[in-house]
Structure formats: C-alpha cells, structure tokens
PDB file of N, CA and C in Angstrom:
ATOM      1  N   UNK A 100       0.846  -1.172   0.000  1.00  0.00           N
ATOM      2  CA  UNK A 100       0.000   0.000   0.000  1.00  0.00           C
ATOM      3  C   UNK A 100       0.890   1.234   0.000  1.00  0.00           C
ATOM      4  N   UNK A 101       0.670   2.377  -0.739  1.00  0.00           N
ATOM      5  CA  UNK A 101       1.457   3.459  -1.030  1.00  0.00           C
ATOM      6  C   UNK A 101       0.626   4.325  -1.265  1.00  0.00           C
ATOM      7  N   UNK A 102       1.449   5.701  -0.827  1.00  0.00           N
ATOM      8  CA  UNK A 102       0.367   7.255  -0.023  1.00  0.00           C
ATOM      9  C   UNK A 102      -0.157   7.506  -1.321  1.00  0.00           C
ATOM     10  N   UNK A 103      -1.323   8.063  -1.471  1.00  0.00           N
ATOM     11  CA  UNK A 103      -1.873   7.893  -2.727  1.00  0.00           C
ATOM     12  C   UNK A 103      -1.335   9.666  -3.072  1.00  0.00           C
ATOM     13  N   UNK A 104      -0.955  10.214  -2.452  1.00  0.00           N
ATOM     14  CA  UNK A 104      -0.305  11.593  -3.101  1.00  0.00           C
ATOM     15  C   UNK A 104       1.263  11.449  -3.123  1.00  0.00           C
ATOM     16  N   UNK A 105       2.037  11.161  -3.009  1.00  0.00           N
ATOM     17  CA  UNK A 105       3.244  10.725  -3.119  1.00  0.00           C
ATOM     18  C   UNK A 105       4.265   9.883  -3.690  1.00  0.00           C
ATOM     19  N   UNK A 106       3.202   8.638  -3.208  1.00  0.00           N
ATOM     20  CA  UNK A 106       3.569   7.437  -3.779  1.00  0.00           C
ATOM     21  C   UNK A 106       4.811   6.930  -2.611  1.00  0.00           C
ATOM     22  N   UNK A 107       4.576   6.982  -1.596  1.00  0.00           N
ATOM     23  CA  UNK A 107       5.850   6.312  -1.095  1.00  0.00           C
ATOM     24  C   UNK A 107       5.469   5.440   0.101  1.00  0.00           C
ATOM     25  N   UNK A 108       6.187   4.732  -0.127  1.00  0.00           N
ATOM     26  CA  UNK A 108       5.409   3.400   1.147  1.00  0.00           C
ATOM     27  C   UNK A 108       5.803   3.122   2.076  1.00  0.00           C
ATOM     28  N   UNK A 109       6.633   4.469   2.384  1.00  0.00           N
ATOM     29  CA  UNK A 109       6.888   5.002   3.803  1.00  0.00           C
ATOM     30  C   UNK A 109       5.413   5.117   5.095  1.00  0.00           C
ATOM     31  N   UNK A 110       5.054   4.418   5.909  1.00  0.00           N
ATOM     32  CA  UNK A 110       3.869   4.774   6.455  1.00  0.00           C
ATOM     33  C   UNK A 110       3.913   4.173   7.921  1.00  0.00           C
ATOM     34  N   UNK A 111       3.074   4.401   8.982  1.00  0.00           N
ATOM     35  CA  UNK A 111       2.970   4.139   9.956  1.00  0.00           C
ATOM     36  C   UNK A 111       1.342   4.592  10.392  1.00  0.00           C
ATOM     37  N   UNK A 112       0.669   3.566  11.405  1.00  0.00           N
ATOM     38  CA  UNK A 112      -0.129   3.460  11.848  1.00  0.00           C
ATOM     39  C   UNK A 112      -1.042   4.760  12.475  1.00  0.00           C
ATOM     40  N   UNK A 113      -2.304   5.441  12.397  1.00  0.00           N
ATOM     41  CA  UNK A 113      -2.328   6.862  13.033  1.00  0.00           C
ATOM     42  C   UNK A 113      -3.418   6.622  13.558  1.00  0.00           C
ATOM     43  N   UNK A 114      -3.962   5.854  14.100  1.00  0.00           N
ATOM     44  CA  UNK A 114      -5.465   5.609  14.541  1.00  0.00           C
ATOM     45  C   UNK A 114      -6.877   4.807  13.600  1.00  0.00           C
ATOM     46  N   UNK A 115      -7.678   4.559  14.302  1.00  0.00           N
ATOM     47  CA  UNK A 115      -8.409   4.247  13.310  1.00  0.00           C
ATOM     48  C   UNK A 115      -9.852   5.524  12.789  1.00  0.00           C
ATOM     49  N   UNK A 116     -10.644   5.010  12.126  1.00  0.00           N
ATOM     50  CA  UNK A 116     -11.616   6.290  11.540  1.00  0.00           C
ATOM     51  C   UNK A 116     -13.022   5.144  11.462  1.00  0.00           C
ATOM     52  N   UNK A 117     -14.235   5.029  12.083  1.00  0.00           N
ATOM     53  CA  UNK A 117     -15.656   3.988  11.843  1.00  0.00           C
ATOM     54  C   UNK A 117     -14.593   2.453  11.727  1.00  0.00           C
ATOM     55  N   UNK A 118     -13.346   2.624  12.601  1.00  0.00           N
ATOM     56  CA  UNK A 118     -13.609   0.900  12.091  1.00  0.00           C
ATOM     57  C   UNK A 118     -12.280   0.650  11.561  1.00  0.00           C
ATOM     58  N   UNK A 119     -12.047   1.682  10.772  1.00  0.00           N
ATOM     59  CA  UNK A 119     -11.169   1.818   9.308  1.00  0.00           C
ATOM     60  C   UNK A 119      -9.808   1.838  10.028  1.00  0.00           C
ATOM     61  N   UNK A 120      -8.692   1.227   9.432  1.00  0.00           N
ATOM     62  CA  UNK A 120      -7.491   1.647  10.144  1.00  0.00           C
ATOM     63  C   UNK A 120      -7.014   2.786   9.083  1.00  0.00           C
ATOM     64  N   UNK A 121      -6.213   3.733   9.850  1.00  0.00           N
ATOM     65  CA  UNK A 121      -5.824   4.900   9.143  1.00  0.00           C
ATOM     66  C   UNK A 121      -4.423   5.196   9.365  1.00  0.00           C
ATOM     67  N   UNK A 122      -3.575   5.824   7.857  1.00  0.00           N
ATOM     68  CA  UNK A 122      -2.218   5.514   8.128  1.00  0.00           C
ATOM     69  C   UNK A 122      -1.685   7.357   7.534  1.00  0.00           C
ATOM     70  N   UNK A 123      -0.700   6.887   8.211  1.00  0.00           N
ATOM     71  CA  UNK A 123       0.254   8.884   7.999  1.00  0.00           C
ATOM     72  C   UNK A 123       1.455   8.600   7.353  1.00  0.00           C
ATOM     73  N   UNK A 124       1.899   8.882   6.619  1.00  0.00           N
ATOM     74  CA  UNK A 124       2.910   9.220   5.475  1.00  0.00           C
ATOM     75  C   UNK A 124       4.084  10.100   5.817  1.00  0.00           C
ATOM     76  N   UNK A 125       4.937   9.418   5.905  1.00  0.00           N
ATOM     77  CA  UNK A 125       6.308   9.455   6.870  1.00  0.00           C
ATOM     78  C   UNK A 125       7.040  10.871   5.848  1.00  0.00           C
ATOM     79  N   UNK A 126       6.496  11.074   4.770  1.00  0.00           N
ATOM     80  CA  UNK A 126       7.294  11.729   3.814  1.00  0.00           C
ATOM     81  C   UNK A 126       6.412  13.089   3.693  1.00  0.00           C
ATOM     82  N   UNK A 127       5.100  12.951   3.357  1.00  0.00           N
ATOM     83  CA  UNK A 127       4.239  14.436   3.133  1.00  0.00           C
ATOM     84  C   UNK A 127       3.089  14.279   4.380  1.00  0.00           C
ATOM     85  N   UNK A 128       3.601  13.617   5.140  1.00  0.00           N
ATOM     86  CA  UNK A 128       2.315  13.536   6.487  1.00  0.00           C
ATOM     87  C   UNK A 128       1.078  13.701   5.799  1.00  0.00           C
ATOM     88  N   UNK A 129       0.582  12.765   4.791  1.00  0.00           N
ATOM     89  CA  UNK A 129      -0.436  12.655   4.800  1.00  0.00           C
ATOM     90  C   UNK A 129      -1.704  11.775   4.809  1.00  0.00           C
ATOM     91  N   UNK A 130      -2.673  11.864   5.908  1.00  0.00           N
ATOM     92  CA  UNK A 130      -2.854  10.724   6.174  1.00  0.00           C
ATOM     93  C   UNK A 130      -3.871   9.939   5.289  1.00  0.00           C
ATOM     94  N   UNK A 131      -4.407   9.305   5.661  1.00  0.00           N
ATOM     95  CA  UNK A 131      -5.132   8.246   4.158  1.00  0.00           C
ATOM     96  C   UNK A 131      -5.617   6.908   5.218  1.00  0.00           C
ATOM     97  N   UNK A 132      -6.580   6.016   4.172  1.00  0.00           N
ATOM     98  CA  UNK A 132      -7.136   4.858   4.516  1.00  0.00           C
ATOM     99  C   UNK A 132      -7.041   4.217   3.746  1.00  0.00           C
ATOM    100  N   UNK A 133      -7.472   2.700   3.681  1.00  0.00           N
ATOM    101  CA  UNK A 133      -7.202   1.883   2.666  1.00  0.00           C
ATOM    102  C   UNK A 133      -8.317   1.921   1.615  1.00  0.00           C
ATOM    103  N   UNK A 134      -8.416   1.599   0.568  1.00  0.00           N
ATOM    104  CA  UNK A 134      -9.836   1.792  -0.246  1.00  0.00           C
ATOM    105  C   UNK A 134     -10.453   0.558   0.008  1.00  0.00           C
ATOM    106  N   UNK A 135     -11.790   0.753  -0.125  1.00  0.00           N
ATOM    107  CA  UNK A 135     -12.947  -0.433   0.699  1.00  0.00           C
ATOM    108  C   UNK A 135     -13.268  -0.832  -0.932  1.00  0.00           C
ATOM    109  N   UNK A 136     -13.735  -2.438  -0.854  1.00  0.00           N
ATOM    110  CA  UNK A 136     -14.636  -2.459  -2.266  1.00  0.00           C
ATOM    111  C   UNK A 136     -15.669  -1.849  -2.146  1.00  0.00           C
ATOM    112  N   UNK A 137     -15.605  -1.667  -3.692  1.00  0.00           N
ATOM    113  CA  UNK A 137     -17.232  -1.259  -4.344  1.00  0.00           C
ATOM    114  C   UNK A 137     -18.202  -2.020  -3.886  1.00  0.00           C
ATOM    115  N   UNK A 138     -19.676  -1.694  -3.782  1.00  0.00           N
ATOM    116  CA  UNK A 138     -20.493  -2.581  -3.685  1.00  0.00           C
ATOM    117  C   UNK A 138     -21.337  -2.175  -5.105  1.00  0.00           C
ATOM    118  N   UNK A 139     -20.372  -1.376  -5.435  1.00  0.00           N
ATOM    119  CA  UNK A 139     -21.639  -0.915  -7.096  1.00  0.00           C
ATOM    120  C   UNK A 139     -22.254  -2.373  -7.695  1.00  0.00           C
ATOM    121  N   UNK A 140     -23.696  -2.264  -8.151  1.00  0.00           N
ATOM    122  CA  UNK A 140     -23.861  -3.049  -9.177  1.00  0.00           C
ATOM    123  C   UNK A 140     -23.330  -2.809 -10.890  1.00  0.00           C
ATOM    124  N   UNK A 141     -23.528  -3.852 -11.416  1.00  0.00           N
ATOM    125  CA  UNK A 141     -23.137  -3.741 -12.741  1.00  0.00           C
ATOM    126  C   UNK A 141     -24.206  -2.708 -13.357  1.00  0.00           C
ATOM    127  N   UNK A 142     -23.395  -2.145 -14.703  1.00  0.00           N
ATOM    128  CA  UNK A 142     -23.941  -1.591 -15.704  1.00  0.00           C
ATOM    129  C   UNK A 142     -25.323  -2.052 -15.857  1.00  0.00           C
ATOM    130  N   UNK A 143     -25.457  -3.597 -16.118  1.00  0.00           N
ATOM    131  CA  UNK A 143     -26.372  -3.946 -16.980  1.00  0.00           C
ATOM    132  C   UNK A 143     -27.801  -3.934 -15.812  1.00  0.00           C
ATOM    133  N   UNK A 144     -27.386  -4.433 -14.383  1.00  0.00           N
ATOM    134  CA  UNK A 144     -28.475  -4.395 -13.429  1.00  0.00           C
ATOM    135  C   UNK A 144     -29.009  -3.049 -13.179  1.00  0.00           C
ATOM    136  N   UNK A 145     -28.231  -2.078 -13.446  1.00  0.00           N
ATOM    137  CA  UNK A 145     -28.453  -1.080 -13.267  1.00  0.00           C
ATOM    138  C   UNK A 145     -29.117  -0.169 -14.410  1.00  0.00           C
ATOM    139  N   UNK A 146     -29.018  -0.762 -15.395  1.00  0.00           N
ATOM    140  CA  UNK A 146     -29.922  -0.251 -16.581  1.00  0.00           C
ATOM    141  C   UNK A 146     -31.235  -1.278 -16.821  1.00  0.00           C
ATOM    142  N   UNK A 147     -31.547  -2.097 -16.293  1.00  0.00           N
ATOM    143  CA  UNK A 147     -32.676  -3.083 -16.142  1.00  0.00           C
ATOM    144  C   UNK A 147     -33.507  -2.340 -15.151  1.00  0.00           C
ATOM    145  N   UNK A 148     -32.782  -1.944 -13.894  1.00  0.00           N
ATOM    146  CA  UNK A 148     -33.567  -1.201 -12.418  1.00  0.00           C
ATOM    147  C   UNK A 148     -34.049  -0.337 -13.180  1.00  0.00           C
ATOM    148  N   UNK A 149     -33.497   0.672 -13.794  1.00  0.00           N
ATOM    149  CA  UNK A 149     -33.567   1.955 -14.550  1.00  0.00           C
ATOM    150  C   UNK A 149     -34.897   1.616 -15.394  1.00  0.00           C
ATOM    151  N   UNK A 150     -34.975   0.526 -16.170  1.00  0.00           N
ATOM    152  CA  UNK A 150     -36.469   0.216 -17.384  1.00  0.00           C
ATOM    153  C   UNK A 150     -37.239   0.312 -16.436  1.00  0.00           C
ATOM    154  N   UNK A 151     -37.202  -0.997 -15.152  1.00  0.00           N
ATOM    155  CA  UNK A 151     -38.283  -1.145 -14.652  1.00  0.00           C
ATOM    156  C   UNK A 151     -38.945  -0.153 -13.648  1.00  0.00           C
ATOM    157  N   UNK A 152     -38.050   0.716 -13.369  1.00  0.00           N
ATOM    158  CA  UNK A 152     -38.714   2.328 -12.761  1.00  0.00           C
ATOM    159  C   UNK A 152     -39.620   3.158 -14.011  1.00  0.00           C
ATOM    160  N   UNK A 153     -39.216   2.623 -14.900  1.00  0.00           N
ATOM    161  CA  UNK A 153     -39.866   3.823 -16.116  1.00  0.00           C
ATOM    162  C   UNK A 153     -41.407   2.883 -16.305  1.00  0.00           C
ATOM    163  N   UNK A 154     -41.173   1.573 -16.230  1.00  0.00           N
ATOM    164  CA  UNK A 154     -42.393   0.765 -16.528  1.00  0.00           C
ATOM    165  C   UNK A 154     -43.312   0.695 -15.158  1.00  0.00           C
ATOM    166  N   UNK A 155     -42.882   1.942 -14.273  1.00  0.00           N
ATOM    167  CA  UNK A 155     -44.033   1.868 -13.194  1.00  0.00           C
ATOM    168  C   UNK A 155     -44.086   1.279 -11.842  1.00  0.00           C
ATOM    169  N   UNK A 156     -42.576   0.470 -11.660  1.00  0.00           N
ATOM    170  CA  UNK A 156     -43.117  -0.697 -10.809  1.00  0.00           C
ATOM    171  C   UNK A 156     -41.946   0.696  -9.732  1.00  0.00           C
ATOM    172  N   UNK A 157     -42.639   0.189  -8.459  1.00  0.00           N
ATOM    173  CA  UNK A 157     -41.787   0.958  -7.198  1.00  0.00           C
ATOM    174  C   UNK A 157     -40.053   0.383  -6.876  1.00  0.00           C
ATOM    175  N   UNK A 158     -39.287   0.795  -6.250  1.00  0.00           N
ATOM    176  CA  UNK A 158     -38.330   0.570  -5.582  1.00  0.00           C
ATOM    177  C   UNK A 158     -38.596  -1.133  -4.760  1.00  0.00           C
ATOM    178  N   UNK A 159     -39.041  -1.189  -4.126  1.00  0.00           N
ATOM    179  CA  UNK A 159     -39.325  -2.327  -3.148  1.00  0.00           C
ATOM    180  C   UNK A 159     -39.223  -3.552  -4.288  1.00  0.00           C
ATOM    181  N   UNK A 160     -40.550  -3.252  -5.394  1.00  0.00           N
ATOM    182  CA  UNK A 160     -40.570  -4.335  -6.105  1.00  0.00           C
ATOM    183  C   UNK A 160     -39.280  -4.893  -6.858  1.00  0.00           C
ATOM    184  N   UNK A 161     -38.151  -3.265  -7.281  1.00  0.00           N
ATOM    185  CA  UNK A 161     -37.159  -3.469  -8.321  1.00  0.00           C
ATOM    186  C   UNK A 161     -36.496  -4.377  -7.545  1.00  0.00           C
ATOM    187  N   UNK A 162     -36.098  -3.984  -6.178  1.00  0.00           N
ATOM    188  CA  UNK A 162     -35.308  -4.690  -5.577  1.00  0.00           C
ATOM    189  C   UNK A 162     -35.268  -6.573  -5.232  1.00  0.00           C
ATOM    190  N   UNK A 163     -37.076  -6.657  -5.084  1.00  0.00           N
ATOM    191  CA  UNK A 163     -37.216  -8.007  -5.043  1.00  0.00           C
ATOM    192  C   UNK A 163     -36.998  -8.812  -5.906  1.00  0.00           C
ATOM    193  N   UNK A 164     -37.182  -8.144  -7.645  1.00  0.00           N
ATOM    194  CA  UNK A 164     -36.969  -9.085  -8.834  1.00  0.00           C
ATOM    195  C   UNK A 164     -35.660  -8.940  -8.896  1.00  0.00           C
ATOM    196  N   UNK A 165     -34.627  -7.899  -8.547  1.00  0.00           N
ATOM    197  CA  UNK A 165     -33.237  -7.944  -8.999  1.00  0.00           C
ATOM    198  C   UNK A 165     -32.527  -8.769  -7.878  1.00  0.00           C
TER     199      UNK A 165
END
C-alpha cells in the first residue's frame, strides 16, 4: 500500500476512523485509509432497475426481482 499523493510506502499506523485503520505518510504527512470495495452493481443491473422504474413498478418491487 502506497500514499496515494506521493507514492511512497513510507507509512505508519495513526489511529483508526468507523472501524477503518488509518495511516500517515512518513514523507508528506499525509494521512489516508485503505480503499474499501465497491459494492456498485453492474452496468447492466443497473440499466434493467432503470427500465423497470420507467415501466411503473416501485423501488421495493425493483429490488425483489433484482
């Protein structure tokens, strides 16, 4: 893992943030977290949700068929 403004993988431990461990940058002190995954859905589920909002049906329902 390397400071995402710097680039140097100089780092040490600075507390944590919700959970998150959080690290400080021995070179431009700057501090940072690790990146979390996406939970995005795909393109394509997401342009299907998108029809079936236009064809009327509510949120609750999109969610149950997807």
């Amino acid at each position: 893992m390397k400071c995402p403004r710097c680039k140097s993988s100089e780092k040490v431990k600075n507390g944590k943030i919700k959970g998150v461990q959080r690290y400080k940058c021995k070179k431009c002190h700057y501090n940072f977290t690790v990146a979390r995954k996406s939970t995005a859905k795909s393109n394509r589920v997401k342009r299907l949700a998108f029809i079936l909002y236009l064809e009327g049906l509510g949120f609750r329902s999109i969610a149950r068929v997807l």
